[in-house]
CSV table of C-alpha atoms in Angstrom, one decimal:
chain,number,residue,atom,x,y,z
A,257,UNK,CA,72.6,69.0,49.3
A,258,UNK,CA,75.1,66.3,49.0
A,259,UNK,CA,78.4,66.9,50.7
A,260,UNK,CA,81.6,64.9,49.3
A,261,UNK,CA,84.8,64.6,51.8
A,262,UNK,CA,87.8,64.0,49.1
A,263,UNK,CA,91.3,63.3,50.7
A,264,UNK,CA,94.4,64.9,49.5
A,265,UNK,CA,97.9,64.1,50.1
A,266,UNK,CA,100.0,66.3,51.9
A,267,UNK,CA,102.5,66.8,48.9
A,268,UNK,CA,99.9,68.8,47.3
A,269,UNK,CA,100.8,72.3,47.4
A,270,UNK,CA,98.0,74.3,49.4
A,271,UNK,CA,97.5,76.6,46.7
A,272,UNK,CA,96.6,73.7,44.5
A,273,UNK,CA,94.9,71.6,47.1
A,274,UNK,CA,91.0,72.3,45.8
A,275,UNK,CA,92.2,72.1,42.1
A,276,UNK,CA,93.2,68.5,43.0
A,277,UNK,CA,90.1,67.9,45.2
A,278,UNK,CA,87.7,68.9,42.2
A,279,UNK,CA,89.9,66.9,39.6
A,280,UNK,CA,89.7,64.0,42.3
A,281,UNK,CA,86.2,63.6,41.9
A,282,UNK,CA,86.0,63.9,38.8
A,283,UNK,CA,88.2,61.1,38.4
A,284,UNK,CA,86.3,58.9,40.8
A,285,UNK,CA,82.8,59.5,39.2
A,286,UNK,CA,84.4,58.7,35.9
A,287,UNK,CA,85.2,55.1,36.9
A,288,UNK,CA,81.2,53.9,37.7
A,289,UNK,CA,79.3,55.0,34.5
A,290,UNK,CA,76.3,54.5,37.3
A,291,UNK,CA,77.2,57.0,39.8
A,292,UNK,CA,78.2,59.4,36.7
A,293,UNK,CA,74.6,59.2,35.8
A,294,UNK,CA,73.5,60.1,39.7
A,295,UNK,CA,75.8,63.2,40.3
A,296,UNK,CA,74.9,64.2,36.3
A,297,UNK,CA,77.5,67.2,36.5
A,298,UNK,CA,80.5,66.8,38.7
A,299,UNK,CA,82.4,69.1,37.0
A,300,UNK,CA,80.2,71.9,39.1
A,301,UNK,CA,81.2,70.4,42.1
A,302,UNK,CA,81.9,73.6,44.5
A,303,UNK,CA,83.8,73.9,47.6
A,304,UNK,CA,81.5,73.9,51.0
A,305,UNK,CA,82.7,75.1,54.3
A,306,UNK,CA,81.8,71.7,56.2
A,307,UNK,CA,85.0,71.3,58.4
A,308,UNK,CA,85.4,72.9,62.0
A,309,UNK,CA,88.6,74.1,62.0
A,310,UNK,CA,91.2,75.0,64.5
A,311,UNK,CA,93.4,77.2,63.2
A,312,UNK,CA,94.7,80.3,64.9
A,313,UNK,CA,97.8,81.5,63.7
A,314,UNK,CA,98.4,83.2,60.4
A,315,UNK,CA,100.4,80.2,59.6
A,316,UNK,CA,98.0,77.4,60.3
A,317,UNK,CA,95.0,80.1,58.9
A,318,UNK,CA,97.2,79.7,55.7
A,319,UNK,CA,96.9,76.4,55.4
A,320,UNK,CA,92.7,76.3,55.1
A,321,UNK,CA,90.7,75.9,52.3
A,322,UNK,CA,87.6,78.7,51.9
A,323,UNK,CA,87.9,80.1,55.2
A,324,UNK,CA,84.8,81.2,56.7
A,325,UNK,CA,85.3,82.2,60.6
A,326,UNK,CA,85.1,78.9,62.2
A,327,UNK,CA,84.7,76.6,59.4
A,328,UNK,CA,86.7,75.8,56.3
A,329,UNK,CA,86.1,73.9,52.9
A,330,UNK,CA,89.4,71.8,53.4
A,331,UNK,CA,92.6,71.7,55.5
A,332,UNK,CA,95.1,69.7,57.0
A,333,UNK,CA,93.9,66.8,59.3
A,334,UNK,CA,96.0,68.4,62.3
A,335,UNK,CA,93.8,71.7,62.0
A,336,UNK,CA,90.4,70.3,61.9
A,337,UNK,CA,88.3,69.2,65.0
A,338,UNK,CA,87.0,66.3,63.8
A,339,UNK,CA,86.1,64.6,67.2
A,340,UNK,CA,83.8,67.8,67.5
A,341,UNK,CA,81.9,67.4,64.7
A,342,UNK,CA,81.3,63.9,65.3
A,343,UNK,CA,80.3,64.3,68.8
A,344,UNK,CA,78.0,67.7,67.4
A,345,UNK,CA,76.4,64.9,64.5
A,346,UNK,CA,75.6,62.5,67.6
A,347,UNK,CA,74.0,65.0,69.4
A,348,UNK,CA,72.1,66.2,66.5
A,349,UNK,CA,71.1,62.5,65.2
A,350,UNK,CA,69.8,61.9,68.9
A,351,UNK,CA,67.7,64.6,69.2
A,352,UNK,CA,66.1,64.3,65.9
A,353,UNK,CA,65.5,60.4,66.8
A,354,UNK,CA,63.4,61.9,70.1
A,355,UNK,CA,61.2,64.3,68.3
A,356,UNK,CA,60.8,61.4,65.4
A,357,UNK,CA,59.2,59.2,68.0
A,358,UNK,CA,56.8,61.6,69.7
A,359,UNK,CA,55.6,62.7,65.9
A,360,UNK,CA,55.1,58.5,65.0
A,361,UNK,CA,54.0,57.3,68.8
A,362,UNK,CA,50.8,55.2,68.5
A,363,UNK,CA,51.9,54.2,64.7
A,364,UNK,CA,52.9,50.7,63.4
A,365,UNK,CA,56.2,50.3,62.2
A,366,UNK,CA,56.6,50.9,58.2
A,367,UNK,CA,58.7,49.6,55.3
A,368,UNK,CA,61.1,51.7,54.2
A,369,UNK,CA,61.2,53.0,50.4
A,370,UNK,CA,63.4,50.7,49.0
A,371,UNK,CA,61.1,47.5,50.3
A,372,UNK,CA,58.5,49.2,47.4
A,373,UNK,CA,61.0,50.0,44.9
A,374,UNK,CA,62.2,46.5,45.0
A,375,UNK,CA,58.8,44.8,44.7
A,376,UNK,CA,58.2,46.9,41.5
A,377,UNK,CA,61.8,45.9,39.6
A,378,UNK,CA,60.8,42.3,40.4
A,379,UNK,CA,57.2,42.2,39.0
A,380,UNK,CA,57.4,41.2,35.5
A,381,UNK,CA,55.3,43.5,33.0
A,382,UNK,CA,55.5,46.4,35.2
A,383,UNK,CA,52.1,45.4,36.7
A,384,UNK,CA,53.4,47.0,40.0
A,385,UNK,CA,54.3,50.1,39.1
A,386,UNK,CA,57.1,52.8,40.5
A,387,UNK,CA,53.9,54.8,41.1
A,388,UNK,CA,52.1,52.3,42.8
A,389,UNK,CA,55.4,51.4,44.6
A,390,UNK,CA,55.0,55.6,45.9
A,391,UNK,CA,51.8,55.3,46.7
A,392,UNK,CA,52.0,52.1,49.1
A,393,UNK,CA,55.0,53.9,50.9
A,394,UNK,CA,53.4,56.8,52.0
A,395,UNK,CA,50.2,55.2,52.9
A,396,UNK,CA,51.7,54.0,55.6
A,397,UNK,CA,50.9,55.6,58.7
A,398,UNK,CA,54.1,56.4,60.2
A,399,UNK,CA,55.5,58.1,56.9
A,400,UNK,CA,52.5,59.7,57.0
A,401,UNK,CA,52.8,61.0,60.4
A,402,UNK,CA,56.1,62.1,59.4
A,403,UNK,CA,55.2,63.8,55.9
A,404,UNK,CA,52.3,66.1,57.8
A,405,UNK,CA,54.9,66.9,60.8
A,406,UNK,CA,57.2,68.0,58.0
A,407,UNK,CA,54.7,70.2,56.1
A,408,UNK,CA,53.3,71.9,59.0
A,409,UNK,CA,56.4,74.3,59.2
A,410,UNK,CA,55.6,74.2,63.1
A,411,UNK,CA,58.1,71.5,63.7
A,412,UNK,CA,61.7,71.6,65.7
A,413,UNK,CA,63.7,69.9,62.9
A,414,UNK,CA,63.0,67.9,59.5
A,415,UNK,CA,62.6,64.3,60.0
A,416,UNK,CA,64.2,62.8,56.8
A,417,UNK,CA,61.9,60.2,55.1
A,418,UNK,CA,65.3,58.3,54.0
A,419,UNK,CA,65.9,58.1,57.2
A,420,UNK,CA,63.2,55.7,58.4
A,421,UNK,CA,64.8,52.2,58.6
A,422,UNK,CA,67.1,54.1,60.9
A,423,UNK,CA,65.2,55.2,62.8
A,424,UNK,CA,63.6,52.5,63.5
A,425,UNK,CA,66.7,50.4,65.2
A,426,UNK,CA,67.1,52.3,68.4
A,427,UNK,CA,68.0,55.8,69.4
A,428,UNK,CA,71.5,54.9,69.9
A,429,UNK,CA,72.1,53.0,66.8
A,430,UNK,CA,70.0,56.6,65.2
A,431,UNK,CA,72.9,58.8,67.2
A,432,UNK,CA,76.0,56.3,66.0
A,433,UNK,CA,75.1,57.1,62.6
A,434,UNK,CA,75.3,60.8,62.8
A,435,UNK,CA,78.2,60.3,65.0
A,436,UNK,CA,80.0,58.4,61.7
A,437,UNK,CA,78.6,60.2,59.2
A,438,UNK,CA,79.4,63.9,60.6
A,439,UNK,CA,83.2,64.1,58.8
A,440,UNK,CA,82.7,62.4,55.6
A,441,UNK,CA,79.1,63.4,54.3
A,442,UNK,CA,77.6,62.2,51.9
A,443,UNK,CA,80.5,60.5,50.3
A,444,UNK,CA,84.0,60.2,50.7
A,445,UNK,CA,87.1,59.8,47.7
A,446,UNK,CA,89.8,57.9,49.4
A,447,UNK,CA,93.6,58.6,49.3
A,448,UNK,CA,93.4,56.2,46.1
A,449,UNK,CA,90.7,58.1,43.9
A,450,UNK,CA,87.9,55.7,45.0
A,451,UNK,CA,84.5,57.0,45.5
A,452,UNK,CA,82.4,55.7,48.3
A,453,UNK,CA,79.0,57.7,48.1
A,454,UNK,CA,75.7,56.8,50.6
A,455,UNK,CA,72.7,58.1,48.8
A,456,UNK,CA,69.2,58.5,50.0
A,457,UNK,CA,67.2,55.8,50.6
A,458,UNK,CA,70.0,54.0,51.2
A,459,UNK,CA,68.8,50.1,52.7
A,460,UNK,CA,70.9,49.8,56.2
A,461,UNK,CA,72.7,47.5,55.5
A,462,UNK,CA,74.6,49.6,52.6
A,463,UNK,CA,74.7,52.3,55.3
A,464,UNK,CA,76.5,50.4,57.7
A,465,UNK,CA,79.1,49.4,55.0
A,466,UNK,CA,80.2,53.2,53.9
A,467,UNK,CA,80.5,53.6,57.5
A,468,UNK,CA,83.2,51.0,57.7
A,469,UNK,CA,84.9,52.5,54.6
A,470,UNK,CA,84.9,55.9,55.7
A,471,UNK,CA,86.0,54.8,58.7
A,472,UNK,CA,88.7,52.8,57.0
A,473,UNK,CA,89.6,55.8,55.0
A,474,UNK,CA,90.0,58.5,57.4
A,475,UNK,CA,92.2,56.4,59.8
A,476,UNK,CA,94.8,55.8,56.6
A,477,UNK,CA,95.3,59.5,56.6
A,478,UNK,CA,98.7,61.4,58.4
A,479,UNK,CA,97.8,64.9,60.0
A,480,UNK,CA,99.4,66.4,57.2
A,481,UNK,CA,97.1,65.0,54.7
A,482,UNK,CA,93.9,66.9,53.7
A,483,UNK,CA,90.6,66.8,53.9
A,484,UNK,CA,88.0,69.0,51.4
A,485,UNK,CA,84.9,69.3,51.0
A,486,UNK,CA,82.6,69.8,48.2
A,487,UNK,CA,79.3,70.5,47.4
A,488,UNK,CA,77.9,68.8,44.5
């Protein structure tokens, strides 16, 4: 599932909010002819309940996108408890990162996926191939402690494979992540129709950049302005 925060100005009427929302996105993808290719159909995009909400009053109830009890797919910034849901994705990210280290304790740290993948774009006549690149990966023995702990179904939680070089920093540098990544998802379109998107396997690095954009982007926003979320 890949969740996609779009903003939208507060001079959007509400009852054209997700309309402008979808059409964002669709904008945004259109400018990268690469991420086009990754979404494949953004015109499906659908609105997700991902916001924690606030709202009480008929009024301010009026004002949400896709009510669902507690949640909403989009709403003012005023009406949202966004400190909550960061706070909840710390939590989350932190607990995850405990169970992660019991599952790999007594395993020697591994290379994330993208360490592979890049090896087999820089051998010349694919004599190191995408499958080999797969292979090496998961022989490791930490994603392979990881992969069984998944498949069991006797597990607490799902330990992300993309997740690895993250985990691998620190528990609290794990927890900061979710802590960041909480509001905007997978991907967030800016007040100015730009698309900043985190996919999986993500290197670090990369990770730590949409951070700081997201960041960036959410702090340009008034409490009138929106935020939705879709689904795509």
């Amino acid at each position: 599932m890949t969740v996609i925060t779009v903003c939208i100005s507060a001079d959007v009427p509400t009852d054209q909010v997700a309309h402008a929302a979808k059409a964002a996105f669709i904008s945004a993808v259109s400018m990268f002819p690469r991420t086009k290719a990754l979404f494949r159909s953004p015109d499906a995009s659908q609105l997700h309940p991902h916001f924690v909400h606030t709202a009480r009053r008929r009024r301010s109830r009026g004002e949400l996108i896709a009510p669902r009890e507690h949640l909403a797919a989009g709403a003012p910034v005023r009406l949202l408890n966004l400190d909550w849901m960061a706070q909840y994705g710390y939590t989350v990210y932190r607990t995850r990162w405990h169970v992660w280290n019991q599952v790999v304790k007594g395993t020697q740290a591994a290379k994330p996926l993208s360490h592979f993948l890049d090896r087999h774009r820089s051998t010349p006549d694919d004599r190191y191939t995408l499958a080999q690149a797969h292979r090496d990966y998961q022989s490791q023995s930490r994603v392979a402690a990881m992969e069984i702990y998944n498949r069991s179904g006797r597990g607490l939680m799902h330990l992300p494979l993309d997740h690895l070089e993250a985990f691998q920093v620190s528990c609290e540098a794990y927890a900061e992540i979710g802590f960041q990544v909480a509001v905007p998802g997978n991907g967030i379109v800016d007040r100015h129709g730009v698309l900043t998107e985190c996919r999986p396997n993500t290197p670090l690095q990369t990770v730590w950049e949409f951070i700081s954009s997201t960041r960036s982007a959410l702090q340009d926003l008034s409490a009138d302005d929106r935020l939705v979320a879709l689904i795509v």
